[in-house]
CSV table of C-alpha atoms in Angstrom, one decimal:
chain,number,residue,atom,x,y,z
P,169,UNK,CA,199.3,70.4,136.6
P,170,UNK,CA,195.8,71.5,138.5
P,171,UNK,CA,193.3,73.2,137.1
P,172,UNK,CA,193.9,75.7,140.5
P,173,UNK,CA,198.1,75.1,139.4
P,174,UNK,CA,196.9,76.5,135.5
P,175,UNK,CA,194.3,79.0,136.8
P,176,UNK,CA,196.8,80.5,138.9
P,177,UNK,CA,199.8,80.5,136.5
P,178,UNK,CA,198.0,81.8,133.6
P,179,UNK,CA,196.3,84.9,135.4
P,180,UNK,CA,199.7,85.9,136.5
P,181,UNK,CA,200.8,86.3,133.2
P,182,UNK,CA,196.8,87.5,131.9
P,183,UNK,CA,196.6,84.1,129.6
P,184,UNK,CA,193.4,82.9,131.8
P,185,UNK,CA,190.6,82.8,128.8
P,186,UNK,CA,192.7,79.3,127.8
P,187,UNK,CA,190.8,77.7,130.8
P,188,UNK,CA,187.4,79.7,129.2
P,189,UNK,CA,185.6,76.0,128.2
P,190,UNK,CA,187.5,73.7,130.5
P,191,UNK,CA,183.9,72.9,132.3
P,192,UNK,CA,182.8,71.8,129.3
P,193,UNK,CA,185.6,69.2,128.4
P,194,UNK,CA,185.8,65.6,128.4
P,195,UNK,CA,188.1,64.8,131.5
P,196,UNK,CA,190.5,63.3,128.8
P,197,UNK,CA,190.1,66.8,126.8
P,198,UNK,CA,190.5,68.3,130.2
P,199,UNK,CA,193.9,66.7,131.0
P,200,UNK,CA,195.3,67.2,127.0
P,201,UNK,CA,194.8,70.9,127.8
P,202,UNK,CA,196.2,70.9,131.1
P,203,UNK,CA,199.2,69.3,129.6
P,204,UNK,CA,199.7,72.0,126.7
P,205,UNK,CA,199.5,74.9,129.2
P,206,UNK,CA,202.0,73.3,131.5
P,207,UNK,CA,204.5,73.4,128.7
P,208,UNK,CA,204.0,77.3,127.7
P,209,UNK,CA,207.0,78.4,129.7
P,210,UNK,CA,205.3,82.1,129.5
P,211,UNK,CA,208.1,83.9,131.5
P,212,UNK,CA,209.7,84.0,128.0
P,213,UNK,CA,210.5,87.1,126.9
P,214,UNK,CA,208.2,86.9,123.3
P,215,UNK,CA,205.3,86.8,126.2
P,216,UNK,CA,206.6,90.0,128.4
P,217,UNK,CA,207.4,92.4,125.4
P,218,UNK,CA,207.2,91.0,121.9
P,219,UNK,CA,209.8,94.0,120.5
P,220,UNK,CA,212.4,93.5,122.9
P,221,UNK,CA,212.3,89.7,122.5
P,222,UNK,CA,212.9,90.5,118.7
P,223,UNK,CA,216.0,89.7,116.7
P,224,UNK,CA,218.6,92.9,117.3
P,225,UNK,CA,220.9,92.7,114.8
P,226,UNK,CA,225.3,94.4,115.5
P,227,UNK,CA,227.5,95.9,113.0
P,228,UNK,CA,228.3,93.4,110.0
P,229,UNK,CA,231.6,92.6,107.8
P,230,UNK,CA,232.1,90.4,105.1
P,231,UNK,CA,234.0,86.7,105.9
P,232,UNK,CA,236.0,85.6,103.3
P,233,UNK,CA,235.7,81.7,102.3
P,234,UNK,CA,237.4,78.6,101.7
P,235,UNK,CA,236.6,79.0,97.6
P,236,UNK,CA,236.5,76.6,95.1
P,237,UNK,CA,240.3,76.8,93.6
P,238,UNK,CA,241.4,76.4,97.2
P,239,UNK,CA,239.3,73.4,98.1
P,240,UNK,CA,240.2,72.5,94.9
P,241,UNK,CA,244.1,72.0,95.5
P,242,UNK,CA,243.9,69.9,98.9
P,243,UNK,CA,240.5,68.0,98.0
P,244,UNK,CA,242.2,64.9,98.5
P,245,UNK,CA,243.5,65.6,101.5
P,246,UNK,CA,240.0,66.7,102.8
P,247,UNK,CA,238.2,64.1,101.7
P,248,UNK,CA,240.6,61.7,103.6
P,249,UNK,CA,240.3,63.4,106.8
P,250,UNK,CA,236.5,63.4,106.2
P,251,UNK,CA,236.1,59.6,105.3
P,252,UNK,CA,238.1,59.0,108.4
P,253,UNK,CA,235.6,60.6,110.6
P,254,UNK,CA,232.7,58.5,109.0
P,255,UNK,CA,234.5,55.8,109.5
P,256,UNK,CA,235.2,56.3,113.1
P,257,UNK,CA,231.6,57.4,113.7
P,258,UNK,CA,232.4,60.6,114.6
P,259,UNK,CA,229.5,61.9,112.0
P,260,UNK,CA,226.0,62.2,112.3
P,261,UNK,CA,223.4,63.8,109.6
P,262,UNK,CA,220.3,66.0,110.5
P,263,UNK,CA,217.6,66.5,107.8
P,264,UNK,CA,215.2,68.9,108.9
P,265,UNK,CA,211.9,68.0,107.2
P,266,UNK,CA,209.3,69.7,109.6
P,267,UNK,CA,207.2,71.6,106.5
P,268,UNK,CA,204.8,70.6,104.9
P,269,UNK,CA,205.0,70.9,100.6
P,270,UNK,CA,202.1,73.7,100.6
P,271,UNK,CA,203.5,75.8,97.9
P,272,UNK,CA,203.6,73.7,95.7
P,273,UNK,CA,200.0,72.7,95.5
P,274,UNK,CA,201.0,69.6,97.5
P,275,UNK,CA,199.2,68.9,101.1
P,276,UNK,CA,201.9,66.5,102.1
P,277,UNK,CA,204.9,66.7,104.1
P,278,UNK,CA,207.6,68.6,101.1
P,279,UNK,CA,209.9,65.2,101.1
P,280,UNK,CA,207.2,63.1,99.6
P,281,UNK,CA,206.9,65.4,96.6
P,282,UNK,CA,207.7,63.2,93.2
P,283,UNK,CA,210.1,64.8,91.2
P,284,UNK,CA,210.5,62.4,87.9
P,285,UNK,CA,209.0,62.7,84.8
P,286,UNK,CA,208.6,59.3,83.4
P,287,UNK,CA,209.6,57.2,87.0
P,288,UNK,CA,208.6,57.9,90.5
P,289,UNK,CA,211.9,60.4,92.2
P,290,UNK,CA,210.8,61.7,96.0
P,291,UNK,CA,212.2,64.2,96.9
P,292,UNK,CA,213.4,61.9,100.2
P,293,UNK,CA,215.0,60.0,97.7
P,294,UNK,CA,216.8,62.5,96.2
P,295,UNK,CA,218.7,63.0,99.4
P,296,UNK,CA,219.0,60.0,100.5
P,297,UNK,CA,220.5,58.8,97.2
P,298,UNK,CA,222.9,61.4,97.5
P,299,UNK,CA,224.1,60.3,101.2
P,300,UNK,CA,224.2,56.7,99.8
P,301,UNK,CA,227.0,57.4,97.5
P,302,UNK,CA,228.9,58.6,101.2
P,303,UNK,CA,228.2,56.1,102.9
P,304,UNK,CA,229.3,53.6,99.8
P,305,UNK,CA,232.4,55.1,99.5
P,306,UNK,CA,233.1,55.1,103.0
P,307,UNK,CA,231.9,51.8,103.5
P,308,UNK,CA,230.3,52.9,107.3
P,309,UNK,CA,226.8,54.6,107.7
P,310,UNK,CA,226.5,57.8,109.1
P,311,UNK,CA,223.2,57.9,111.4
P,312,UNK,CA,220.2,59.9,110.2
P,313,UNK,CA,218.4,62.1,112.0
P,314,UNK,CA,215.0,62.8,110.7
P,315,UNK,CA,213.2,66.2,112.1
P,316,UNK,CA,209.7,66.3,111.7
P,317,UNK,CA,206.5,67.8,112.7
P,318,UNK,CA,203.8,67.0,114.9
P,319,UNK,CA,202.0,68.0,111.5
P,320,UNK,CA,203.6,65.6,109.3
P,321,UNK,CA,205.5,63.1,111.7
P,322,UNK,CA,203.1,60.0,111.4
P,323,UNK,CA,203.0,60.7,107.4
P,324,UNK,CA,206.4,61.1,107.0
P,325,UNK,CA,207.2,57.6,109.0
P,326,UNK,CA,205.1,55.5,106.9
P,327,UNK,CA,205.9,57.1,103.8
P,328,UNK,CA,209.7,56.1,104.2
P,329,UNK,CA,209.4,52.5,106.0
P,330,UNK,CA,207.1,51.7,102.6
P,331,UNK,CA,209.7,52.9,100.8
P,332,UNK,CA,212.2,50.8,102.6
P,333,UNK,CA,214.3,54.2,103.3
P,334,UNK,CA,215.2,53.9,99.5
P,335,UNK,CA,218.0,51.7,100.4
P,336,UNK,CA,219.4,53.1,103.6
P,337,UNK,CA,219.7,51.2,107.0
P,338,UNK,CA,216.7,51.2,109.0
P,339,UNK,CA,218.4,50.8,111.6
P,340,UNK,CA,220.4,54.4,110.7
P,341,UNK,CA,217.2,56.5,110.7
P,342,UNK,CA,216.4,58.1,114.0
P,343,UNK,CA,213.0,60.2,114.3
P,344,UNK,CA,212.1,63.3,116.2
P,345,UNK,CA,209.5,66.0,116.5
P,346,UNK,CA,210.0,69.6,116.4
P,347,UNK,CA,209.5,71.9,119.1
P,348,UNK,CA,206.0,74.4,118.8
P,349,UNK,CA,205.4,77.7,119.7
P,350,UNK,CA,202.0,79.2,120.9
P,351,UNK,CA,200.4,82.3,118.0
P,352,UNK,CA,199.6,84.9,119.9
P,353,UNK,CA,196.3,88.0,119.0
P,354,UNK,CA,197.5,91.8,118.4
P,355,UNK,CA,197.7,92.1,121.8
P,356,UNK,CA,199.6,89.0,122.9
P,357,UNK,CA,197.1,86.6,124.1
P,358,UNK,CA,197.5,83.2,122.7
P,359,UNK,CA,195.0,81.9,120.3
P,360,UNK,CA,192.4,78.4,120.7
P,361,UNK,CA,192.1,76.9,117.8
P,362,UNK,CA,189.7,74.3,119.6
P,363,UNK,CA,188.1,74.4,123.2
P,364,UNK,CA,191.0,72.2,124.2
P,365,UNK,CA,193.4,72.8,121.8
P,366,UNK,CA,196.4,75.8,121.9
P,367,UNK,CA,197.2,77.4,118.6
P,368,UNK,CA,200.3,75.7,118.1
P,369,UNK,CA,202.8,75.8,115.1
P,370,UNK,CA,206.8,74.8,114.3
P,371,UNK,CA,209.2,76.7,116.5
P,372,UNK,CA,211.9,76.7,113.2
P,373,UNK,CA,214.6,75.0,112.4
P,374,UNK,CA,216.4,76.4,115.1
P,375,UNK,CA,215.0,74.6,117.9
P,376,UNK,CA,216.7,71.1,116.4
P,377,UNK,CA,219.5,70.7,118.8
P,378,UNK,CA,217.1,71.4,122.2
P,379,UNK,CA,214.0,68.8,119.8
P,380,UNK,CA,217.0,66.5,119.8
P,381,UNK,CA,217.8,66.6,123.3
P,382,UNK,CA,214.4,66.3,124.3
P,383,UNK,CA,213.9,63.1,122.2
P,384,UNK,CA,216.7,61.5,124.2
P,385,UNK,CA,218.8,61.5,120.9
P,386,UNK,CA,222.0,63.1,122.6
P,387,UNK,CA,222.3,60.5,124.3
P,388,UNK,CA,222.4,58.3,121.2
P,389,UNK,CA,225.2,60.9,119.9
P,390,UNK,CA,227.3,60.5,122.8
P,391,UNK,CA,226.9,56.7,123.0
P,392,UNK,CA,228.3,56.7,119.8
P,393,UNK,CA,230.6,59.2,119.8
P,394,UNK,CA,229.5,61.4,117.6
P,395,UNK,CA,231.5,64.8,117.3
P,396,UNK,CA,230.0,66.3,113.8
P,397,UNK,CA,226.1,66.9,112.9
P,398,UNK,CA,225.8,67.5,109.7
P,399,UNK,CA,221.9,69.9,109.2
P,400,UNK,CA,220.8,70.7,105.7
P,401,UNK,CA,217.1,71.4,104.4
P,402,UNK,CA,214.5,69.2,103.0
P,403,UNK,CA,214.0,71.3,99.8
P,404,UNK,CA,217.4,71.2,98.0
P,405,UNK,CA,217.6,67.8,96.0
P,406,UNK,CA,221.2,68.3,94.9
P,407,UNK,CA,222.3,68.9,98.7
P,408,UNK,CA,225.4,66.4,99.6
P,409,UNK,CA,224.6,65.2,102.7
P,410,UNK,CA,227.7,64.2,105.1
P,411,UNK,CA,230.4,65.5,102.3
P,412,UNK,CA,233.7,64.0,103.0
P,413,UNK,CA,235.5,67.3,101.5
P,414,UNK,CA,233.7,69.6,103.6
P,415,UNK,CA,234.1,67.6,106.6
P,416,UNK,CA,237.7,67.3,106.3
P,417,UNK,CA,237.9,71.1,105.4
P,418,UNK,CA,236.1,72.1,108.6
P,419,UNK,CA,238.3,69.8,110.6
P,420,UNK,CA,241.2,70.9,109.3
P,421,UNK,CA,240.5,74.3,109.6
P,422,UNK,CA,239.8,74.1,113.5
P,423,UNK,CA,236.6,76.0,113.5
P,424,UNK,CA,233.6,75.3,115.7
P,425,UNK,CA,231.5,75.2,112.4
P,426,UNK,CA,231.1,75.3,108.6
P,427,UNK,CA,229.0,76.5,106.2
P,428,UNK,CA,228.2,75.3,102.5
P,429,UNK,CA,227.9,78.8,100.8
P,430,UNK,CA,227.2,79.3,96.5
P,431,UNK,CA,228.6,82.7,95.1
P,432,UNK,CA,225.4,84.8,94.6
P,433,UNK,CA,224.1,85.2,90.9
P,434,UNK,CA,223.5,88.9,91.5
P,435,UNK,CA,224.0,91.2,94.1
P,436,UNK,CA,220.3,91.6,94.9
P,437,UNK,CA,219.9,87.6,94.9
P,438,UNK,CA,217.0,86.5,97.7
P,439,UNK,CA,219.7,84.9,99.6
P,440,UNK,CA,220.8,84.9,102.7
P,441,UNK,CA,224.7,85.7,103.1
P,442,UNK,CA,227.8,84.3,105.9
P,443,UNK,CA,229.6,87.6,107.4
P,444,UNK,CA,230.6,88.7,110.4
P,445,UNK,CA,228.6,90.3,113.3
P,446,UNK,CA,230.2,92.0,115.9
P,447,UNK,CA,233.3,89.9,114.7
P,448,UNK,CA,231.5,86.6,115.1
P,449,UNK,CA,230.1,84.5,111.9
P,450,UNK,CA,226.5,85.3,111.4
P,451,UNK,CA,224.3,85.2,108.6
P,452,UNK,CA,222.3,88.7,107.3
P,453,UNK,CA,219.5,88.4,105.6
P,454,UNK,CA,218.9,89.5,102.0
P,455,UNK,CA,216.4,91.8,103.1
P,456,UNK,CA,218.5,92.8,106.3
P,457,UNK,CA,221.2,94.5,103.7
P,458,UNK,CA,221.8,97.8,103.0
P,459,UNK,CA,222.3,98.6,99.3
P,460,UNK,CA,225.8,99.9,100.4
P,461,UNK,CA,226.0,95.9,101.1
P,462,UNK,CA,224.3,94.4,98.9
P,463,UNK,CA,226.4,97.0,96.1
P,464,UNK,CA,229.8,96.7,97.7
P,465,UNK,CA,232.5,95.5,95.8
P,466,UNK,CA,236.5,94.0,96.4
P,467,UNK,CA,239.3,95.5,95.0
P,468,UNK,CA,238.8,92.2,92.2
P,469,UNK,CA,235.5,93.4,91.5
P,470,UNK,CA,233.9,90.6,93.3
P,471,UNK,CA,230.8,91.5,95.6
P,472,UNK,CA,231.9,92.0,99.4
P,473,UNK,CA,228.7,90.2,100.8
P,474,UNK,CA,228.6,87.3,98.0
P,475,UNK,CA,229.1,83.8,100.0
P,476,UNK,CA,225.0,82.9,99.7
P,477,UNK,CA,224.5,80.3,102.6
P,478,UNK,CA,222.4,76.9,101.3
P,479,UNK,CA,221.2,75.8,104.9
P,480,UNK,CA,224.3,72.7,104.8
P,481,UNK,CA,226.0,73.2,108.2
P,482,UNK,CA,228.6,71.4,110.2
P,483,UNK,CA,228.4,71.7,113.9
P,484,UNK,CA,230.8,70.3,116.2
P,485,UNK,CA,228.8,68.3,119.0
P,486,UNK,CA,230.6,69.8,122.0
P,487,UNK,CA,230.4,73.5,120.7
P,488,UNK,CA,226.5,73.0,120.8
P,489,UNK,CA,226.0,72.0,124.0
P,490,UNK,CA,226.4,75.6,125.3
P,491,UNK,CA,223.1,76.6,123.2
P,492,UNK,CA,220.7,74.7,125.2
P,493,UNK,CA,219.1,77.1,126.8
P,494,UNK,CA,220.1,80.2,125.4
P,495,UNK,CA,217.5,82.9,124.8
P,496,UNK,CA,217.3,82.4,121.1
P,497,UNK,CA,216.7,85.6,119.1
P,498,UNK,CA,213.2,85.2,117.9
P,499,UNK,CA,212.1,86.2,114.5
P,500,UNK,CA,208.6,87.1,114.8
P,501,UNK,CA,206.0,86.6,111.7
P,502,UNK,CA,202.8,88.3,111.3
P,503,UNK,CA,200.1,86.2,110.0
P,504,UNK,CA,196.9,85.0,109.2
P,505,UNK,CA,195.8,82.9,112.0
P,506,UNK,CA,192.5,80.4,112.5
P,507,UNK,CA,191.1,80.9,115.6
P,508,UNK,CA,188.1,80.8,117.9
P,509,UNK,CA,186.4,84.1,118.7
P,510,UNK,CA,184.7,84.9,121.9
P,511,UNK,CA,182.0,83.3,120.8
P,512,UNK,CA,183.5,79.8,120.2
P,513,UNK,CA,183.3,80.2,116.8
P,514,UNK,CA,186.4,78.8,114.3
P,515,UNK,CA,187.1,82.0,112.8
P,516,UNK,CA,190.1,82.3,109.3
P,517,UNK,CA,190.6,85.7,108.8
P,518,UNK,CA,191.6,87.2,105.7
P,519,UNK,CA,194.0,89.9,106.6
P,520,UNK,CA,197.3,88.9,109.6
P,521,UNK,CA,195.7,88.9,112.3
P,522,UNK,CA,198.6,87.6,114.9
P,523,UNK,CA,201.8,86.5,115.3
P,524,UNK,CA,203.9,83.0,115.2
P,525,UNK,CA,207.6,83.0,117.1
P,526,UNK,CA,210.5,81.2,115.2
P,527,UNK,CA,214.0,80.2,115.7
P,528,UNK,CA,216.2,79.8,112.9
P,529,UNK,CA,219.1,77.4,112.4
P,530,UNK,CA,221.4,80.6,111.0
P,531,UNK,CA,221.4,81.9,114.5
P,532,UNK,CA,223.1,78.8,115.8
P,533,UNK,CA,226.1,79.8,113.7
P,534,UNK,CA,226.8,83.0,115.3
P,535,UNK,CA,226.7,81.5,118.6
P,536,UNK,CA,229.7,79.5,117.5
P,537,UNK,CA,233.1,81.1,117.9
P,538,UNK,CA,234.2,80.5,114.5
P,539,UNK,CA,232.6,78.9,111.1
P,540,UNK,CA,234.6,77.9,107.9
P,541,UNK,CA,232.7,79.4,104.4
P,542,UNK,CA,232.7,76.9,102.3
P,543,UNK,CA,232.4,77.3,98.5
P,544,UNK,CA,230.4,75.0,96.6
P,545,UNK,CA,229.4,74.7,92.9
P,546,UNK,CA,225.7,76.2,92.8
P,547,UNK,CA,224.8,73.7,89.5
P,548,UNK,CA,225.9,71.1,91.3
P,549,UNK,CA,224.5,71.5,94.4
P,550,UNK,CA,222.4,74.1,94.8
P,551,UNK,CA,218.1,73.1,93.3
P,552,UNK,CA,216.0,73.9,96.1
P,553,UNK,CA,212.2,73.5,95.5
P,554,UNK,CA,210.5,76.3,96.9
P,555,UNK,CA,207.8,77.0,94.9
P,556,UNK,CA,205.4,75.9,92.0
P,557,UNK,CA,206.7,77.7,89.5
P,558,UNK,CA,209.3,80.3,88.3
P,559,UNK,CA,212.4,81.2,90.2
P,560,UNK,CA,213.4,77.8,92.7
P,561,UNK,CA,210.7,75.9,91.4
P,562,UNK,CA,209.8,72.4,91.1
P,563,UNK,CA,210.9,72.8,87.0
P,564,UNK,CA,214.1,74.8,87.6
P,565,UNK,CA,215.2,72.0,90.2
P,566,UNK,CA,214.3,69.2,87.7
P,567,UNK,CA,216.7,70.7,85.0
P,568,UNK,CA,219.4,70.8,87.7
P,569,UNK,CA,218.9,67.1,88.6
P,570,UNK,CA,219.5,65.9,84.4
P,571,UNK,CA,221.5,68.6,84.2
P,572,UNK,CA,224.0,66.2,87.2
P,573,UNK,CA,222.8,63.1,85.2
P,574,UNK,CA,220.0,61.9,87.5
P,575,UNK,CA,217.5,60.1,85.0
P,576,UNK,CA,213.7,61.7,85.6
């Protein structure tokens, strides 16, 4: 792209102040902003009318799930079917590790946050311990797909080739960058952080699939014939990664998808829950619930809306394919930006001043035609480390890990 090509696009859509030092730039500056604005795609709709490209949510009923007495009574059978598709290399795994560990006082990407006590436990090592026992019983590896950040990408890389990939195949471990999203002012123009640098930040975990695609990693999937990604979360160290059970559940049950789900502790439980929208699976948030949801009761006394999801998924390869290049519903966050003012000054305000765009990995199950709840044991595989202390904290997740055995 020109300068004339950027000047041009940008005042069509009134974005023109990005090119407001570009005489001022390095010609290697020059060409590293050029790049960025060619890649804005600002036809989107988050650029046209930020409320209309917001999430707009349909009518919502509770989805029943595989629960734990029924998985219980054909667990063999599942976790044949499931080792059988490892086996065959029909399954690959997904870890999306894009954030940085923030919250908890720690300025380094989350899965390098130690864990033990009295030894060294990373939280990468947490999970990849936990696929290793998989892959052992299986006997074949299941590829690992590793999202990260432009943020923490380099970091995260070293970290785990020092660490020899605690034990995994290096030769397993594939790499790839999130998609970013430009923040955008009040009034929709899209912030500088530096004369040649767009405010950029993490698009969510829903942009995986399309970050895949874009790293040339589908075509790694389809060379090996992979028909099962398996995406969980960085910040639950007791997540089972590639779970023979589930996989054979899911299989067997024909869906598109599946979903690890933990019975909520209480019905207002921050959590976010698998239903039905508009007769498709979906996933409400907690604070998308009415209290005539959240309150709602079986004939049993069980809670109608309790199947808490624990960002585990299974998504079948071919039923994915369709979502590139959907119009993702956007989930739109108000917040404090750095930026530099009119007068080229770096500017960290102390109230939101703007707004970041994000899509979310739930929305990629309700653009599946079906998804299997599955039930899982919460003290057994539900510790995620959120925050420093109190409720899913770095404490509450180490009682969980001795309370499963796992020496600290």
């Amino acid at each position: 792209m020109t300068y004339e090509q950027a000047l041009a696009y940008l005042t069509e859509h009134g974005q023109e102040h990005l090119l407001r030092y570009y005489d001022q730039l390095t010609p290697e500056q020059q060409a590293h902003l050029l790049e960025q604005i060619e890649g804005l795609q600002l036809e989107r709709p988050q650029f046209q009318n930020r409320d209309a490209a917001a999430q707009k949510r349909g009518s919502f009923a509770p989805l029943g799930a595989a629960t734990l007495e029924q998985i219980a009574e054909k667990s063999e059978e599942y976790r044949e079917i499931g080792l059988r598709a490892i086996r065959e290399a029909k399954v690959g795994a997904v870890l999306l590790a894009g954030g940085q560990g923030s919250r908890l006082g720690f300025d380094h990407p989350k899965g390098m946050y130690n864990m033990g006590k009295t030894r060294d436990l990373y939280i990468f090592e947490c999970l990849i311990h936990n696929l290793k026992k998989v892959t052992d019983e299986a006997q074949a590896y299941v590829p690992l797909f590793i999202m990260t950040s432009e943020q923490n990408d380099a970091e995260t890389r070293a970290f785990l080739k020092e660490h020899d990939y605690f034990g995994y195949s290096a030769d397993n471990v594939h790499f790839f960058r999130q998609e970013t999203e430009p923040a955008v002012d009040e009034n929709g123009k899209i912030f500088m952080s530096a004369p040649d640098q767009i405010v950029l930040s993490p698009n969510g975990n829903g942009g995986w699939f399309s970050s895949m695609q874009r790293a040339g990693l589908l075509e790694l999937v389809n060379e090996i014939g992979i028909e099962w990604l398996n995406v969980f979360a960085v910040d639950n160290v007791l997540q089972q990664i590639a779970d023979p059970v589930f996989l054979g559940a899911t299989i067997a049950s024909g869906c598109a998808s599946g979903g690890k789900v933990v019975s909520k502790a209480a019905p207002d439980e921050r959590v976010g829950v698998l239903c039905l929208e508009d007769d498709k699976p979906s996933i409400v948030e907690y604070y998308e619930m009415t209290e005539e949801m959240r309150t709602r009761r079986n004939p049993d006394g069980t809670l109608a809306y309790r199947f808490g999801v624990i960002l585990n998924y299974l998504f079948r390869v071919d039923a994915l394919m369709h979502t590139l290049g959907s119009d993702f519903p956007l989930h739109i966050a108000h917040k404090k930006i750095a930026h530099l003012n009119e007068q080229g000054e770096l500017v960290k305000p102390d109230t939101p001043n703007g707004y970041k765009f994000e899509t979310l990995v739930l929305d990629m199950v309700h653009m599946q035609d079906s998804c299997l709840a599955f039930e899982v044991d919460r003290t057994r595989e539900f510790a995620p480390v959120k925050n420093a202390e109190g409720v899913d904290s770095v404490a509450t997740a180490q009682a969980l890990l001795e309370q499963n055995g796992v020496v600290l």
